[in-house]
Tab-separated table of C-alpha atoms in Angstrom:
chain	number	residue	atom	x	y	z
L	1	MET	CA	17.441	-12.665	-19.986
L	2	ASP	CA	18.719	-10.552	-17.053
L	3	GLN	CA	20.443	-7.844	-19.059
L	4	ILE	CA	18.396	-4.784	-19.979
L	5	ILE	CA	17.768	-4.412	-23.688
L	6	VAL	CA	18.951	-0.895	-24.535
L	7	GLY	CA	16.054	1.474	-23.993
L	8	LEU	CA	13.587	-1.326	-23.147
L	9	THR	CA	12.186	-3.056	-20.098
L	10	GLN	CA	9.586	-5.747	-19.566
L	11	ALA	CA	6.171	-5.074	-18.056
L	12	ALA	CA	3.030	-7.072	-17.342
L	13	VAL	CA	0.194	-5.115	-18.943
L	14	TRP	CA	-3.437	-5.480	-17.918
L	15	THR	CA	-5.449	-5.582	-21.146
L	16	GLY	CA	-8.916	-5.816	-19.661
L	17	SER	CA	-9.142	-9.531	-20.270
L	18	GLY	CA	-5.783	-10.740	-18.983
L	19	ILE	CA	-2.089	-10.014	-18.539
L	20	GLU	CA	0.237	-9.572	-21.494
L	21	LEU	CA	4.031	-9.363	-21.169
L	22	ARG	CA	5.355	-6.504	-23.266
L	23	ASP	CA	8.691	-4.888	-23.974
L	24	MET	CA	8.253	-1.203	-23.183
L	25	GLU	CA	10.512	1.745	-23.798
L	26	ILE	CA	12.461	3.253	-20.925
L	27	PRO	CA	12.123	6.994	-21.540
L	28	THR	CA	14.783	9.626	-21.111
L	29	LEU	CA	14.102	11.014	-17.661
L	30	GLU	CA	12.576	14.455	-17.312
L	31	SER	CA	13.545	16.859	-14.548
L	32	GLY	CA	12.563	15.477	-11.142
L	33	GLU	CA	11.981	11.917	-12.384
L	34	VAL	CA	13.494	8.758	-10.915
L	35	LEU	CA	13.980	5.366	-12.587
L	36	VAL	CA	13.681	2.395	-10.225
L	37	ARG	CA	14.435	-1.272	-10.726
L	38	VAL	CA	11.535	-3.116	-9.051
L	39	ASP	CA	12.828	-5.877	-6.771
L	40	LEU	CA	9.510	-7.079	-5.348
L	41	ALA	CA	5.890	-6.031	-5.725
L	42	THR	CA	3.065	-7.230	-3.506
L	43	VAL	CA	-0.492	-7.626	-4.773
L	44	CYS	CA	-2.927	-5.209	-3.143
L	45	GLY	CA	-6.639	-5.964	-2.948
L	46	SER	CA	-7.452	-2.982	-5.162
L	47	ASP	CA	-5.660	-4.669	-8.066
L	48	LEU	CA	-7.766	-7.776	-7.479
L	49	HIS	CA	-10.834	-5.542	-7.644
L	50	THR	CA	-9.607	-4.114	-10.957
L	51	VAL	CA	-9.076	-7.465	-12.664
L	52	SER	CA	-12.361	-8.825	-11.282
L	53	GLY	CA	-14.286	-5.849	-12.670
L	54	ARG	CA	-15.325	-4.512	-9.272
L	55	ARG	CA	-13.144	-1.436	-9.684
L	56	HIS	CA	-12.742	0.662	-12.832
L	57	GLY	CA	-9.187	1.399	-13.894
L	58	ALA	CA	-7.245	2.630	-16.900
L	59	CYS	CA	-6.778	-0.026	-19.553
L	60	PRO	CA	-4.323	-1.066	-20.849
L	61	SER	CA	-2.166	-0.336	-17.829
L	62	VAL	CA	0.698	-1.616	-15.730
L	63	LEU	CA	-0.908	-2.339	-12.362
L	64	GLY	CA	0.871	-2.609	-9.006
L	65	HIS	CA	1.548	0.063	-6.390
L	66	GLU	CA	3.080	-1.779	-3.414
L	67	ALA	CA	6.744	-2.358	-4.151
L	68	VAL	CA	10.361	-1.914	-3.167
L	69	GLY	CA	13.286	-1.341	-5.479
L	70	HIS	CA	16.616	0.309	-6.213
L	71	VAL	CA	17.201	3.684	-7.840
L	72	ILE	CA	19.209	3.209	-11.029
L	73	ALA	CA	18.873	6.652	-12.624
L	74	VAL	CA	17.694	10.147	-11.734
L	75	GLY	CA	16.733	13.184	-13.752
L	76	ASP	CA	17.860	16.734	-13.083
L	77	ALA	CA	16.785	18.442	-9.842
L	78	VAL	CA	16.474	15.195	-7.854
L	79	SER	CA	17.978	15.490	-4.373
L	80	ALA	CA	15.875	13.160	-2.228
L	81	VAL	CA	17.539	9.971	-3.510
L	82	GLU	CA	20.698	8.842	-5.264
L	83	VAL	CA	21.567	6.029	-7.627
L	84	GLY	CA	21.850	2.805	-5.614
L	85	ASP	CA	19.353	3.801	-2.906
L	86	ARG	CA	16.823	1.157	-1.911
L	87	ILE	CA	13.424	2.815	-1.654
L	88	VAL	CA	9.654	2.568	-1.435
L	89	TRP	CA	7.411	5.171	-3.051
L	90	SER	CA	3.979	6.680	-2.567
L	91	VAL	CA	0.814	5.642	-4.374
L	92	THR	CA	-0.127	9.230	-5.199
L	93	VAL	CA	1.730	11.841	-7.234
L	94	CYS	CA	0.756	15.408	-6.439
L	95	CYS	CA	1.296	18.804	-8.043
L	96	GLY	CA	2.205	20.492	-4.743
L	97	ARG	CA	0.580	23.746	-5.847
L	98	CYS	CA	-3.217	23.394	-5.854
L	99	ALA	CA	-5.430	24.466	-2.956
L	100	ARG	CA	-5.716	20.900	-1.667
L	101	CYS	CA	-1.954	20.376	-1.683
L	102	VAL	CA	-1.405	23.697	0.074
L	103	ARG	CA	-3.940	22.647	2.756
L	104	GLY	CA	-2.011	19.407	3.351
L	105	PHE	CA	-4.297	17.080	1.389
L	106	THR	CA	-1.757	16.101	-1.257
L	107	ALA	CA	-3.344	12.633	-1.463
L	108	LYS	CA	-6.430	14.336	-2.896
L	109	CYS	CA	-4.514	16.734	-5.169
L	110	SER	CA	-6.758	18.278	-7.805
L	111	ALA	CA	-4.441	16.857	-10.476
L	112	VAL	CA	-3.523	13.653	-8.651
L	113	ARG	CA	-1.973	10.768	-10.559
L	114	LYS	CA	-1.541	7.328	-9.042
L	115	VAL	CA	1.117	4.664	-9.305
L	116	GLY	CA	-0.296	1.572	-11.002
L	117	HIS	CA	-3.459	3.366	-12.087
L	118	GLU	CA	-2.433	5.178	-15.286
L	119	SER	CA	-2.823	4.178	-18.922
L	120	ALA	CA	0.075	2.336	-20.557
L	121	GLU	CA	-0.670	4.459	-23.625
L	122	SER	CA	-0.201	7.753	-21.756
L	123	ALA	CA	2.930	9.840	-21.341
L	124	TRP	CA	3.527	7.952	-18.084
L	125	ALA	CA	3.439	4.418	-19.472
L	126	LEU	CA	5.748	2.825	-16.868
L	127	SER	CA	3.559	3.835	-13.942
L	128	GLY	CA	3.041	0.449	-12.264
L	129	SER	CA	5.155	-1.922	-10.195
L	130	TYR	CA	4.358	-5.117	-12.119
L	131	ALA	CA	7.335	-4.385	-14.328
L	132	ARG	CA	11.098	-4.588	-14.184
L	133	HIS	CA	11.311	-0.802	-14.028
L	134	ILE	CA	9.060	2.037	-12.981
L	135	VAL	CA	9.396	5.775	-13.593
L	136	LEU	CA	8.540	7.962	-10.597
L	137	PRO	CA	7.505	11.492	-11.626
L	138	ARG	CA	8.182	14.674	-9.713
L	139	GLY	CA	5.706	14.783	-6.831
L	140	THR	CA	6.145	11.133	-5.835
L	141	ALA	CA	7.172	10.734	-2.190
L	142	VAL	CA	10.111	8.356	-1.746
L	143	VAL	CA	11.606	6.890	1.424
L	144	ARG	CA	14.867	5.006	1.812
L	145	VAL	CA	14.563	1.479	3.212
L	146	PRO	CA	17.184	-0.225	5.408
L	147	ASP	CA	19.073	-3.035	3.659
L	148	THR	CA	18.242	-5.282	6.612
L	149	MET	CA	14.491	-5.078	5.932
L	150	PRO	CA	13.316	-8.006	3.769
L	151	ASP	CA	11.625	-7.119	0.483
L	152	ALA	CA	8.410	-8.818	1.623
L	153	VAL	CA	8.288	-6.561	4.678
L	154	ALA	CA	9.221	-3.348	2.875
L	155	ALA	CA	6.880	-3.545	-0.130
L	156	PRO	CA	3.548	-3.284	1.754
L	157	ALA	CA	4.776	-0.044	3.354
L	158	ALA	CA	3.913	1.729	0.114
L	159	CYS	CA	0.185	1.136	0.519
L	160	ALA	CA	-1.055	-1.035	3.385
L	161	THR	CA	1.275	0.176	6.137
L	162	ALA	CA	1.185	3.839	5.146
L	163	THR	CA	-2.613	3.745	4.929
L	164	VAL	CA	-2.695	2.313	8.439
L	165	MET	CA	-0.523	5.192	9.640
L	166	ALA	CA	-3.057	7.621	8.133
L	167	ALA	CA	-5.932	5.786	9.813
L	168	LEU	CA	-4.226	5.909	13.205
L	169	ASP	CA	-3.485	9.593	12.647
L	170	ALA	CA	-7.235	10.117	12.200
L	171	ALA	CA	-7.971	7.985	15.276
L	172	GLY	CA	-6.009	10.322	17.562
L	173	ALA	CA	-4.077	9.451	20.719
L	174	LEU	CA	-4.411	5.740	21.497
L	175	ASP	CA	-2.478	5.216	24.701
L	176	GLY	CA	-4.807	3.517	27.163
L	177	ARG	CA	-7.692	3.470	24.691
L	178	ARG	CA	-9.830	0.523	23.552
L	179	VAL	CA	-9.547	0.018	19.805
L	180	LEU	CA	-11.755	-2.208	17.667
L	181	ILE	CA	-10.446	-3.052	14.187
L	182	VAL	CA	-12.849	-4.467	11.618
L	183	GLY	CA	-11.217	-6.552	8.894
L	184	ALA	CA	-8.162	-8.753	9.419
L	185	GLY	CA	-6.552	-8.373	6.028
L	186	MET	CA	-3.105	-6.813	5.616
L	187	LEU	CA	-4.337	-3.427	6.805
L	188	GLY	CA	-6.259	-4.741	9.793
L	189	VAL	CA	-3.435	-6.947	11.044
L	190	THR	CA	-0.943	-4.115	10.561
L	191	ALA	CA	-3.259	-1.721	12.376
L	192	ALA	CA	-3.551	-4.133	15.288
L	193	ALA	CA	0.214	-4.129	15.795
L	194	ALA	CA	0.530	-0.390	15.238
L	195	ALA	CA	-2.262	0.454	17.692
L	196	ARG	CA	-0.805	-1.956	20.242
L	197	GLU	CA	2.583	-0.252	19.895
L	198	ARG	CA	0.840	3.042	20.685
L	199	GLY	CA	-0.497	1.671	23.952
L	200	ALA	CA	-3.997	0.605	22.963
L	201	ALA	CA	-5.927	-2.504	23.946
L	202	VAL	CA	-6.829	-3.935	20.534
L	203	SER	CA	-9.434	-6.411	19.326
L	204	VAL	CA	-10.008	-7.485	15.726
L	205	LEU	CA	-13.129	-8.803	14.016
L	206	ASP	CA	-13.283	-10.631	10.692
L	207	ARG	CA	-15.754	-13.060	9.155
L	208	ASP	CA	-12.734	-15.290	8.430
L	209	LEU	CA	-12.061	-16.728	11.881
L	210	GLN	CA	-8.582	-17.929	10.948
L	211	ARG	CA	-7.571	-14.400	9.999
L	212	GLN	CA	-9.141	-13.118	13.189
L	213	ARG	CA	-7.059	-15.594	15.194
L	214	GLN	CA	-3.969	-14.705	13.155
L	215	SER	CA	-4.263	-11.101	14.331
L	216	ARG	CA	-3.385	-12.213	17.858
L	217	ALA	CA	0.216	-12.703	16.748
L	218	PHE	CA	0.138	-8.973	15.981
L	219	GLY	CA	-1.053	-7.685	19.345
L	220	ALA	CA	-4.809	-8.269	19.230
L	221	VAL	CA	-6.805	-9.892	22.028
L	222	GLU	CA	-10.160	-11.673	21.869
L	223	ASP	CA	-13.067	-9.288	21.344
L	224	ASP	CA	-15.403	-9.076	24.345
L	225	GLY	CA	-18.239	-7.243	22.587
L	226	ALA	CA	-17.984	-4.258	24.948
L	227	HIS	CA	-18.021	-0.586	24.020
L	228	THR	CA	-14.873	0.819	22.435
L	229	ASP	CA	-13.180	4.199	22.274
L	230	VAL	CA	-12.083	3.866	18.653
L	231	ALA	CA	-13.380	1.692	15.830
L	232	ILE	CA	-11.448	1.485	12.545
L	233	ASP	CA	-13.042	-0.216	9.560
L	234	PHE	CA	-10.922	-1.754	6.805
L	235	SER	CA	-13.591	-4.152	5.569
L	236	GLY	CA	-15.666	-1.765	3.483
L	237	SER	CA	-18.777	-3.696	4.524
L	238	SER	CA	-21.735	-1.417	5.269
L	239	SER	CA	-23.156	-3.894	7.771
L	240	ALA	CA	-19.806	-4.112	9.549
L	241	VAL	CA	-19.519	-0.323	9.648
L	242	GLN	CA	-23.039	-0.093	11.064
L	243	ALA	CA	-22.212	-2.615	13.772
L	244	ALA	CA	-18.937	-0.892	14.640
L	245	SER	CA	-20.658	2.486	15.004
L	246	GLY	CA	-22.984	0.918	17.555
L	247	ARG	CA	-20.007	-0.141	19.675
L	248	LEU	CA	-18.712	3.392	20.281
L	249	ASP	CA	-18.571	4.665	23.846
L	250	VAL	CA	-19.021	8.319	24.828
L	251	GLY	CA	-16.384	10.378	23.011
L	252	GLY	CA	-15.847	7.514	20.574
L	253	ARG	CA	-14.390	7.885	17.112
L	254	LEU	CA	-15.199	5.834	13.991
L	255	VAL	CA	-12.530	5.870	11.277
L	256	LEU	CA	-13.563	4.582	7.851
L	257	ALA	CA	-10.782	3.403	5.548
L	258	GLY	CA	-12.177	0.384	3.714
L	259	SER	CA	-15.213	1.897	1.990
L	260	VAL	CA	-13.570	2.564	-1.376
L	261	ALA	CA	-16.324	1.084	-3.553
L	262	PRO	CA	-20.059	1.821	-3.723
L	263	GLY	CA	-22.017	0.146	-0.942
L	264	ALA	CA	-25.272	0.311	0.928
L	265	PRO	CA	-25.747	3.440	3.079
L	266	ILE	CA	-25.707	3.215	6.861
L	267	THR	CA	-27.950	5.024	9.320
L	268	VAL	CA	-26.653	7.649	11.712
L	269	ASP	CA	-28.721	8.932	14.625
L	270	PRO	CA	-27.821	12.651	14.944
L	271	GLU	CA	-29.033	12.739	18.558
L	272	ALA	CA	-26.718	9.863	19.473
L	273	VAL	CA	-23.806	11.658	17.810
L	274	VAL	CA	-24.558	14.840	19.738
L	275	ARG	CA	-25.276	13.331	23.143
L	276	ASN	CA	-22.350	10.916	22.990
L	277	TRP	CA	-19.835	13.313	21.468
L	278	LEU	CA	-19.138	10.919	18.610
L	279	THR	CA	-16.850	11.544	15.638
L	280	ILE	CA	-17.059	9.843	12.248
L	281	THR	CA	-14.213	10.456	9.817
L	282	GLY	CA	-12.727	8.910	6.717
L	283	ILE	CA	-9.279	8.601	5.141
L	284	HIS	CA	-8.279	7.773	1.584
L	285	ASN	CA	-4.673	7.288	0.483
L	286	TYR	CA	-2.111	8.955	2.731
L	287	GLU	CA	0.347	11.814	3.073
L	288	PRO	CA	4.162	11.579	2.654
L	289	ARG	CA	4.668	11.660	6.422
L	290	HIS	CA	2.662	8.456	6.704
L	291	LEU	CA	5.021	6.661	4.322
L	292	HIS	CA	7.971	7.743	6.471
L	293	GLN	CA	6.117	6.529	9.571
L	294	ALA	CA	5.359	3.208	7.867
L	295	VAL	CA	9.006	2.454	7.105
L	296	ALA	CA	10.069	3.463	10.620
L	297	PHE	CA	7.339	1.288	12.153
L	298	LEU	CA	8.330	-1.791	10.134
L	299	ARG	CA	11.993	-1.180	10.935
L	300	ASP	CA	11.321	-0.914	14.665
L	301	THR	CA	8.986	-3.935	14.867
L	302	GLY	CA	10.725	-6.223	12.396
L	303	GLU	CA	11.838	-8.658	15.071
L	304	LYS	CA	8.695	-8.409	17.183
L	305	TYR	CA	6.033	-9.378	14.646
L	306	PRO	CA	6.206	-12.004	11.854
L	307	TRP	CA	5.636	-9.585	8.972
L	308	GLU	CA	7.374	-11.691	6.345
L	309	SER	CA	5.092	-14.652	7.049
L	310	LEU	CA	2.108	-12.687	5.719
L	311	VAL	CA	3.502	-12.582	2.166
L	312	GLU	CA	3.416	-15.521	-0.221
L	313	ALA	CA	6.676	-16.518	-1.960
L	314	PRO	CA	7.070	-14.476	-5.166
L	315	VAL	CA	6.359	-15.640	-8.680
L	316	PRO	CA	8.210	-14.298	-11.736
L	317	LEU	CA	6.602	-11.583	-13.823
L	318	ALA	CA	5.483	-14.095	-16.446
L	319	GLU	CA	3.303	-15.771	-13.805
L	320	LEU	CA	1.656	-12.602	-12.468
L	321	GLU	CA	-1.797	-13.673	-13.607
L	322	SER	CA	-1.587	-16.749	-11.355
L	323	VAL	CA	-1.487	-14.562	-8.223
L	324	LEU	CA	-4.169	-12.066	-9.209
L	325	ARG	CA	-6.621	-13.976	-7.039
L	326	PRO	CA	-7.543	-14.234	-3.347
L	327	THR	CA	-4.620	-15.450	-1.272
L	328	PRO	CA	-4.418	-18.866	0.389
L	329	SER	CA	-5.490	-19.239	4.005
L	330	GLY	CA	-2.998	-17.634	6.375
L	331	ILE	CA	-1.417	-15.473	3.630
L	332	LEU	CA	-2.421	-11.822	3.235
L	333	ARG	CA	-0.352	-10.785	0.214
L	334	SER	CA	0.838	-12.490	-2.962
L	335	SER	CA	4.032	-11.151	-4.516
L	336	VAL	CA	5.936	-10.837	-7.767
L	337	ALA	CA	9.701	-10.653	-8.321
L	338	PRO	CA	10.041	-9.090	-11.792
L	339	TRP	CA	13.651	-10.237	-12.266
L	340	ALA	CA	13.110	-13.801	-11.056
L	341	HIS	CA	12.916	-16.888	-13.247
L	342	GLY	CA	11.716	-19.280	-10.534
L	343	LEU	CA	9.167	-19.235	-7.746
L	344	SER	CA	11.575	-18.221	-5.008
L	345	THR	CA	14.426	-16.544	-6.881
L	346	ARG	CA	15.089	-12.993	-5.812
L	347	SER	CA	17.972	-10.636	-6.324
L	348	ASN	CA	18.687	-7.206	-4.930
L	349	ASP	CA	21.607	-6.548	-7.262
L	350	CYS	CA	21.259	-3.388	-9.288
L	351	PRO	CA	21.731	-3.872	-13.043
L	352	ALA	CA	23.774	-1.571	-15.206
L	353	ARG	CA	22.118	1.722	-16.091
L	354	PRO	CA	20.174	1.577	-19.372
L	355	ALA	CA	21.826	3.399	-22.256
L	356	GLY	CA	20.309	6.782	-23.002
L	357	VAL	CA	18.980	7.362	-19.479
L	358	ALA	CA	20.327	10.367	-17.639
L	359	SER	CA	21.929	9.826	-14.245
L	360	ARG	CA	23.872	11.719	-11.651
């Protein structure tokens, strides 16, 4: 049924042992909150880690944090978006007041909350994108998306593309530099194109040779094994990180972005760091500016790189569990269309506003 039941929406809830479709209440919006109809959500690797038990998460919960949708209602004191806007939104929700936020580390806010990571039994029950609607609290960064950008291109901006922008920020100026990217998943392939657009000579390594070859359509060239100016790891593999650190030339910089789960330690030779002027840094999540950069990057390169080909055709919400698994060869993201009834049905039409929800 496409019409919204008054005060209710449908969500796919992770129960710890599987996915359960539930009718959930759409709350009256508080000041600063935004209600979004989710048009398409892509499946990030962190959600696969949650359902496989590799990553601990709130349970029960509505997972999903890479998505695109339309604003259908706003609470008081919302000025960044209006009803009808097509948007993507940040993974993190910050307070904006703590010492970390004031220092510019809003992604590591002392009171951070995360889209798709909160309990379905908390005050923020509709926190994930595997649902027909999501509530975005005050402190969520939102960015308008051009109508010409396909859903499958826009959705990954909210996590993969924005994280890449943060990684490249940490990497520094890239024009004329040699960049080695480790891991040819969605982040690695995106980083290859983004680094290439910034003037770098880019090579990509992955244990999956097909993915490694696929990166060449996104600006990468064959790796020659030589020293590099910048190495960026998205694999999270300690052995890969160790190998990448050994490839750094004088003045080289190692950016770690994939090590988000416990792993074996690596060895660092302090003398080598000193004598070779090396830098090792890490990034986790991203800042609002990176989400803006992500949307602009995808807009500007939409006709240059085959972004849409990386995303599998969407399944309806009722079939979410079928795509919470590793993707087929050549595909880097599965996807879900919460309003669809068939494998390829999608609609960007905004439904009527739910009764009892404030709007302006």
